[in-house]
Amino acid sequence: MKKIAVLTSGGDAPGMNAAIRAVVRRGIFKNLAVAGIRHGYQGLMDGDYVPLGLGSVGDIIHRGGTILYTARCEAFKTEEGQKQGLSRLRENGIEGLIVIGGDGSFRGALQLTKLGFPTIGIPGTIDNDLACTDYTLGFDTAVNTVIDAVDKIRDTATSHERTFVVEVMGRNSGDIALWSGLTGGAESIVIPEAEFDLDDIIKRLLQGQQRGKRHSIIVVAEGVFNGNEIGRMIQERTGFDTRVTVLGHIQRGGSPSAFDRLLGSQMGAKAVDLLEEGKAGVMVGIQNNRMAAVPFAEALSQKHQLPLDIYELARTLSI
Ligand code: ADP
Ligand code: F6P
């Protein structure tokens, strides 16, 4: 193998740049030429390729977003689109591809592997919604962004003796809500993986009031309920002065945490090593603090398991 390429696809996530840097530097260390494909699978099909040298990935380890840009591309879901992408890769002399993205991006990567092109995946999504890896790139930073916001909201919530509902991202997964709810000291956490129980939320709010609590924070995952709806229901049922904050895309940006920089560096290097060893169709993961390689088919056929013991712990600690 003499030349490989890397692309980012789907929603961006802090730490993607650290992974791109690691792919380029590990690749060059191993005497491989590395190309960057811009705008995800759209760029793959259009031939939007740029050579990446050692210096081109300098000064990016601490930056959020992705220097390669990202995109969603419907055309790549068709066999015609995939074959067009394959032709562009071969025309550019590329022999292996590293895809940084979420489960959708890995479905595309699996298709390329089935068409005979060696592809390796790096899980990059703030949602942490992939199976076979304990963490995805960007999740830790997103959780830190949320607790920073929750800490600030707590100040004003205390001053005004208000109840706040904070809606966080996560598509169909409650990981961001769970981890930020526990570490931000929320009174209740609403996630898709646990039954929504408004009576329980109200009961906890009233219990808190009885023991002198002057404010409360409820973290809600976007995949369950609209935060505004929950806020309205709480205000109606309790009469508490309630406000709602939808954090939105600030969770996707910002300088990656040390953990995400480390994860991106380790995963990027591991992906290059796997390609060099002749592996294809696998996702790099982190399992019990060690790098792992899992076939796409296996990772995509399983559902990510949210740690329900953490959910129970959060409930216990917020009584
Ligand atoms: P993520 O990778 O973050 O889950 P998406 O689900 O939006 O994001 O997927 C990103 C891109 O991956 C899609 O826009 C499309 O180009 C590609 N993709 C998704 N599903 C498939 C599929 N079944 N076959 C081929 N490509 C796919
Ligand atoms: O997958 C990451 C994510 O940020 C989800 O949490 C969210 O639902 C979605 O992407 C938003 O995507 P966009 O605004 O880019 O369409």
Coordinates of C-alpha atoms and ligand atoms in Angstrom, one line a residue:
M1 CA 0.0 0.0 0.0
K2 CA 1.4 3.4 -1.0
K3 CA -1.4 5.9 -0.7
I4 CA -4.4 6.2 1.6
A5 CA -7.2 8.7 2.1
V6 CA -9.2 10.1 5.0
L7 CA -12.7 11.7 5.1
T8 CA -15.1 13.0 7.7
S9 CA -18.9 12.4 7.3
G10 CA -22.2 13.0 9.0
G11 CA -22.4 15.4 12.0
D12 CA -19.0 16.9 13.0
A13 CA -17.5 16.2 16.4
P14 CA -14.7 17.7 18.5
G15 CA -11.7 15.4 18.1
M16 CA -12.1 14.8 14.4
N17 CA -9.1 17.0 13.7
A18 CA -7.0 15.2 16.2
A19 CA -7.9 12.0 14.3
I20 CA -7.1 13.5 10.9
R21 CA -3.7 14.7 12.2
A22 CA -2.9 11.2 13.6
V23 CA -3.9 9.5 10.3
V24 CA -1.6 11.8 8.3
R25 CA 1.4 11.7 10.7
R26 CA 1.2 7.9 11.3
G27 CA 0.7 7.4 7.6
I28 CA 3.8 9.5 6.7
F29 CA 5.7 7.8 9.5
K30 CA 4.9 4.5 7.7
N31 CA 6.0 6.0 4.3
L32 CA 2.4 6.3 3.0
A33 CA 1.1 9.2 1.0
V34 CA -2.1 10.6 2.5
A35 CA -4.9 12.4 0.7
G36 CA -7.7 14.3 2.4
I37 CA -11.2 14.0 0.9
R38 CA -13.3 17.1 1.5
H39 CA -17.0 17.2 2.1
G40 CA -17.5 13.5 3.0
Y41 CA -18.9 11.1 0.5
Q42 CA -20.0 14.0 -1.8
G43 CA -16.3 14.9 -2.2
L44 CA -15.4 11.2 -2.6
M45 CA -17.8 11.1 -5.6
D46 CA -16.7 14.5 -7.0
G47 CA -13.0 13.9 -6.7
D48 CA -12.5 16.7 -4.1
Y49 CA -9.1 15.4 -2.9
V50 CA -6.2 17.3 -1.5
P51 CA -2.7 16.0 -0.6
L52 CA -2.0 16.2 3.2
G53 CA 1.6 16.7 4.3
L54 CA 3.0 16.9 7.9
G55 CA 2.6 20.6 8.1
S56 CA -1.0 20.6 6.7
V57 CA -2.2 19.1 10.0
G58 CA -0.2 21.4 12.2
D59 CA -2.1 23.6 14.6
I60 CA -5.3 21.6 14.4
I61 CA -5.2 19.2 17.4
H62 CA -7.0 21.8 19.6
R63 CA -9.6 22.8 17.1
G64 CA -13.2 21.6 17.0
G65 CA -15.0 20.9 13.7
T66 CA -13.2 19.2 10.8
I67 CA -10.6 20.8 8.5
L68 CA -11.9 18.4 5.8
Y69 CA -15.5 19.7 6.1
T70 CA -18.3 17.2 6.4
A71 CA -21.5 16.5 4.5
R72 CA -24.5 14.3 4.2
C73 CA -24.9 12.8 0.7
E74 CA -28.0 10.9 -0.4
A75 CA -26.4 10.0 -3.8
F76 CA -23.8 7.8 -2.0
K77 CA -26.6 5.6 -0.7
T78 CA -27.1 4.2 -4.3
E79 CA -24.8 1.6 -5.9
E80 CA -24.3 4.0 -8.8
G81 CA -22.9 6.7 -6.3
Q82 CA -20.7 4.2 -4.6
K83 CA -19.3 2.9 -7.9
Q84 CA -18.6 6.5 -9.0
G85 CA -16.7 7.1 -5.7
L86 CA -14.8 3.9 -6.2
S87 CA -13.7 5.1 -9.7
R88 CA -12.5 8.4 -8.3
L89 CA -10.5 6.6 -5.5
R90 CA -8.8 4.4 -8.1
E91 CA -8.1 7.3 -10.5
N92 CA -6.3 9.0 -7.6
G93 CA -4.2 6.0 -6.9
I94 CA -5.7 5.5 -3.4
E95 CA -5.6 2.0 -2.0
G96 CA -7.2 2.4 1.4
L97 CA -9.8 4.7 3.0
I98 CA -10.4 5.9 6.6
V99 CA -13.9 7.2 7.3
I100 CA -14.5 9.2 10.5
G101 CA -18.2 9.4 11.3
G102 CA -21.2 7.8 12.8
D103 CA -23.3 4.7 12.0
G104 CA -24.6 6.1 8.7
S105 CA -21.1 6.8 7.5
F106 CA -20.1 3.3 8.4
R107 CA -22.9 1.9 6.3
G108 CA -21.4 3.7 3.4
A109 CA -17.9 2.4 4.3
L110 CA -19.3 -1.1 4.5
Q111 CA -20.7 -0.8 1.0
L112 CA -17.2 0.3 -0.3
T113 CA -15.6 -2.7 1.5
K114 CA -18.2 -5.0 -0.1
L115 CA -17.2 -3.6 -3.5
G116 CA -13.6 -4.6 -2.8
F117 CA -12.2 -1.4 -1.4
P118 CA -10.4 -1.6 2.0
T119 CA -12.1 0.8 4.4
I120 CA -11.6 1.4 8.1
G121 CA -14.0 3.4 10.4
I122 CA -13.3 5.8 13.3
P123 CA -16.4 6.5 15.4
G124 CA -16.9 10.3 15.4
T125 CA -20.1 11.6 16.8
I126 CA -21.1 13.5 20.0
D127 CA -24.0 11.1 20.5
N128 CA -21.9 8.1 21.7
D129 CA -24.6 5.9 20.1
L130 CA -22.4 3.2 18.5
A131 CA -22.1 -0.3 19.8
C132 CA -18.7 -2.1 20.4
T133 CA -16.9 1.1 21.5
D134 CA -17.1 2.5 25.0
Y135 CA -16.8 6.0 23.7
T136 CA -17.1 7.9 20.4
L137 CA -15.0 10.9 19.5
G138 CA -16.6 14.2 20.6
F139 CA -18.8 12.7 23.3
D140 CA -16.6 13.8 26.2
T141 CA -16.3 17.3 24.9
A142 CA -20.0 17.6 24.3
V143 CA -20.7 16.4 27.9
N144 CA -18.2 19.0 29.2
T145 CA -19.9 21.7 27.1
V146 CA -23.3 20.7 28.6
I147 CA -22.1 20.8 32.2
D148 CA -20.5 24.1 31.7
A149 CA -23.9 25.4 30.5
V150 CA -25.7 23.7 33.4
D151 CA -23.4 25.2 35.9
K152 CA -24.2 28.7 34.5
I153 CA -27.9 27.9 34.4
R154 CA -27.7 26.8 38.0
D155 CA -26.5 30.3 39.1
T156 CA -29.5 32.1 37.6
A157 CA -31.9 29.3 38.6
T158 CA -30.7 29.7 42.3
S159 CA -31.0 33.5 42.2
H160 CA -34.6 33.4 40.9
E161 CA -35.6 30.2 42.6
R162 CA -36.7 28.7 39.3
T163 CA -37.0 25.3 37.7
F164 CA -35.0 24.8 34.5
V165 CA -35.4 22.2 31.8
V166 CA -32.3 21.8 29.7
E167 CA -32.7 20.0 26.4
V168 CA -29.6 18.4 25.1
M169 CA -28.7 16.6 21.8
G170 CA -28.3 12.8 21.3
R171 CA -30.6 12.0 18.4
N172 CA -32.1 8.7 19.7
S173 CA -29.5 8.1 22.5
G174 CA -29.6 9.4 26.0
D175 CA -25.8 9.3 26.8
I176 CA -25.2 13.0 26.7
A177 CA -28.2 13.6 28.9
L178 CA -27.3 10.9 31.3
W179 CA -23.6 11.8 31.8
S180 CA -24.2 15.5 31.9
G181 CA -27.3 15.1 34.2
L182 CA -25.3 13.1 36.7
T183 CA -22.1 15.2 36.6
G184 CA -24.2 18.5 36.5
G185 CA -26.2 17.4 39.5
A186 CA -29.6 17.4 37.8
E187 CA -32.7 16.5 39.8
S188 CA -34.2 14.4 37.0
I189 CA -32.8 13.0 33.7
V190 CA -35.1 12.2 30.8
I191 CA -33.7 9.7 28.3
P192 CA -35.2 7.5 25.6
E193 CA -33.8 4.3 27.3
A194 CA -36.0 4.8 30.4
E195 CA -39.7 5.2 30.6
F196 CA -40.9 8.8 30.7
D197 CA -42.6 9.3 34.1
L198 CA -43.9 12.9 34.6
D199 CA -45.4 11.9 38.0
D200 CA -42.0 10.9 39.2
I201 CA -40.4 14.1 38.0
I202 CA -43.1 16.1 39.8
K203 CA -42.8 14.1 42.9
R204 CA -39.1 14.7 43.1
L205 CA -39.6 18.4 42.5
L206 CA -42.1 18.7 45.4
Q207 CA -39.9 16.6 47.7
G208 CA -37.0 18.9 46.9
Q209 CA -39.2 21.9 47.7
Q210 CA -40.3 20.4 51.0
R211 CA -36.7 20.0 52.1
G212 CA -35.9 23.6 51.2
K213 CA -34.5 23.3 47.7
R214 CA -34.9 26.6 45.9
H215 CA -34.1 25.6 42.3
S216 CA -34.1 22.4 40.2
I217 CA -32.6 21.3 36.9
I218 CA -34.0 18.7 34.6
V219 CA -31.9 17.4 31.7
V220 CA -33.9 16.1 28.8
A221 CA -32.6 14.2 25.7
E222 CA -33.9 15.6 22.5
G223 CA -35.0 12.1 21.4
V224 CA -37.7 11.8 24.1
F225 CA -39.6 15.0 24.3
N226 CA -39.5 18.5 23.3
G227 CA -38.0 20.4 26.3
N228 CA -40.5 23.2 25.9
E229 CA -43.4 20.7 26.2
I230 CA -41.9 19.2 29.5
G231 CA -41.4 22.7 30.8
R232 CA -45.0 23.6 30.1
M233 CA -46.3 20.4 31.8
I234 CA -44.1 21.0 34.9
Q235 CA -45.2 24.6 35.3
E236 CA -48.9 23.6 34.9
R237 CA -48.6 20.8 37.4
T238 CA -46.5 22.5 40.1
G239 CA -47.0 26.2 39.5
F240 CA -43.2 26.5 39.8
D241 CA -41.6 29.3 37.7
T242 CA -40.1 27.2 34.9
R243 CA -37.7 28.1 32.1
V244 CA -36.4 26.0 29.2
T245 CA -33.0 26.1 27.5
V246 CA -32.4 24.2 24.3
L247 CA -28.6 24.0 24.1
G248 CA -28.5 23.0 20.4
H249 CA -25.4 23.1 18.2
I250 CA -23.0 24.6 20.8
Q251 CA -22.7 21.0 21.9
R252 CA -21.1 20.1 18.5
G253 CA -18.4 22.8 18.6
G254 CA -15.5 23.9 20.7
S255 CA -12.0 22.8 21.5
P256 CA -11.8 19.1 22.1
S257 CA -11.2 17.9 25.6
A258 CA -7.9 16.1 26.5
F259 CA -9.7 12.8 26.4
D260 CA -11.1 13.4 22.8
R261 CA -7.6 14.5 21.6
L262 CA -6.1 11.4 23.0
L263 CA -8.9 9.2 21.6
G264 CA -8.6 10.8 18.2
S265 CA -4.8 10.4 18.2
Q266 CA -5.0 6.7 19.2
M267 CA -7.9 5.9 16.8
G268 CA -6.2 7.7 13.9
A269 CA -3.0 5.8 14.3
K270 CA -4.7 2.5 14.9
A271 CA -6.8 2.9 11.7
V272 CA -3.6 3.4 9.6
D273 CA -2.0 0.4 11.3
L274 CA -5.0 -1.8 10.4
L275 CA -5.0 -0.7 6.8
E276 CA -1.3 -1.5 6.6
E277 CA -1.9 -4.9 8.1
G278 CA -4.3 -5.6 5.2
K279 CA -7.5 -5.3 7.4
A280 CA -10.7 -4.0 5.8
G281 CA -14.3 -3.4 6.8
V282 CA -13.6 -2.8 10.5
M283 CA -14.3 0.0 13.0
V284 CA -11.7 1.1 15.5
G285 CA -13.1 1.2 19.0
I286 CA -12.0 1.7 22.6
Q287 CA -12.9 -1.1 24.9
N288 CA -11.7 -1.1 28.5
N289 CA -9.2 1.5 27.7
R290 CA -7.6 -0.4 24.9
M291 CA -7.9 0.0 21.1
A292 CA -10.1 -2.6 19.4
A293 CA -11.0 -3.5 15.9
V294 CA -14.6 -4.7 15.2
P295 CA -16.1 -5.6 11.9
F296 CA -18.6 -3.0 10.6
A297 CA -21.3 -5.7 10.2
E298 CA -21.0 -6.6 13.9
A299 CA -20.9 -3.0 15.2
L300 CA -23.8 -2.0 13.0
S301 CA -26.0 -4.9 13.9
Q302 CA -25.8 -4.3 17.6
K303 CA -27.5 -1.6 19.6
H304 CA -25.4 0.7 21.8
Q305 CA -26.1 -0.1 25.5
L306 CA -26.5 2.9 27.7
P307 CA -25.1 2.1 31.2
L308 CA -28.4 1.9 33.2
D309 CA -26.4 1.5 36.4
I310 CA -25.3 5.2 35.9
Y311 CA -28.9 6.2 35.4
E312 CA -29.8 4.4 38.7
L313 CA -26.8 6.1 40.4
A314 CA -28.0 9.5 39.2
R315 CA -31.5 8.9 40.6
T316 CA -30.1 7.8 43.9
L317 CA -27.7 10.8 44.2
S318 CA -30.4 13.4 43.3
I319 CA -33.0 12.5 46.0
Ligands
ADP1 P1 -23.7 9.7 10.8 O1 -22.5 9.1 10.1 O2 -23.3 10.8 11.8 O3 -24.6 8.7 11.4 P2 -25.6 10.1 8.7 O4 -26.5 9.0 9.1 O5 -26.2 11.4 8.2 O6 -24.5 10.5 9.7 O7 -24.8 9.5 7.5 C1 -23.7 10.2 6.8 C2 -23.7 9.8 5.4 O8 -23.3 8.4 5.3 C3 -25.0 9.9 4.6 O9 -25.3 11.2 4.2 C4 -24.6 9.1 3.4 O10 -23.8 9.7 2.5 C5 -23.8 7.9 4.0 N1 -24.7 6.8 4.3 C6 -25.6 6.7 5.3 N2 -26.3 5.5 5.2 C7 -25.8 4.8 4.1 C8 -26.1 3.6 3.5 N3 -27.0 2.8 3.9 N4 -25.4 3.3 2.4 C9 -24.4 4.1 1.9 N5 -24.1 5.3 2.5 C10 -24.8 5.7 3.5
F6P2 O1 -25.5 13.1 15.4 C1 -25.1 14.3 16.1 C2 -26.2 15.2 16.2 O2 -25.7 16.4 16.7 C3 -27.4 14.8 16.9 O3 -27.2 14.8 18.3 C4 -28.5 15.8 16.4 O4 -29.8 15.2 16.5 C5 -28.1 15.9 15.0 O5 -26.7 15.6 14.9 C6 -28.3 17.3 14.4 O6 -27.8 17.2 13.1 P1 -27.8 18.4 12.1 O7 -28.3 19.7 12.7 O8 -26.4 18.5 11.6 O9 -28.7 18.0 11.0

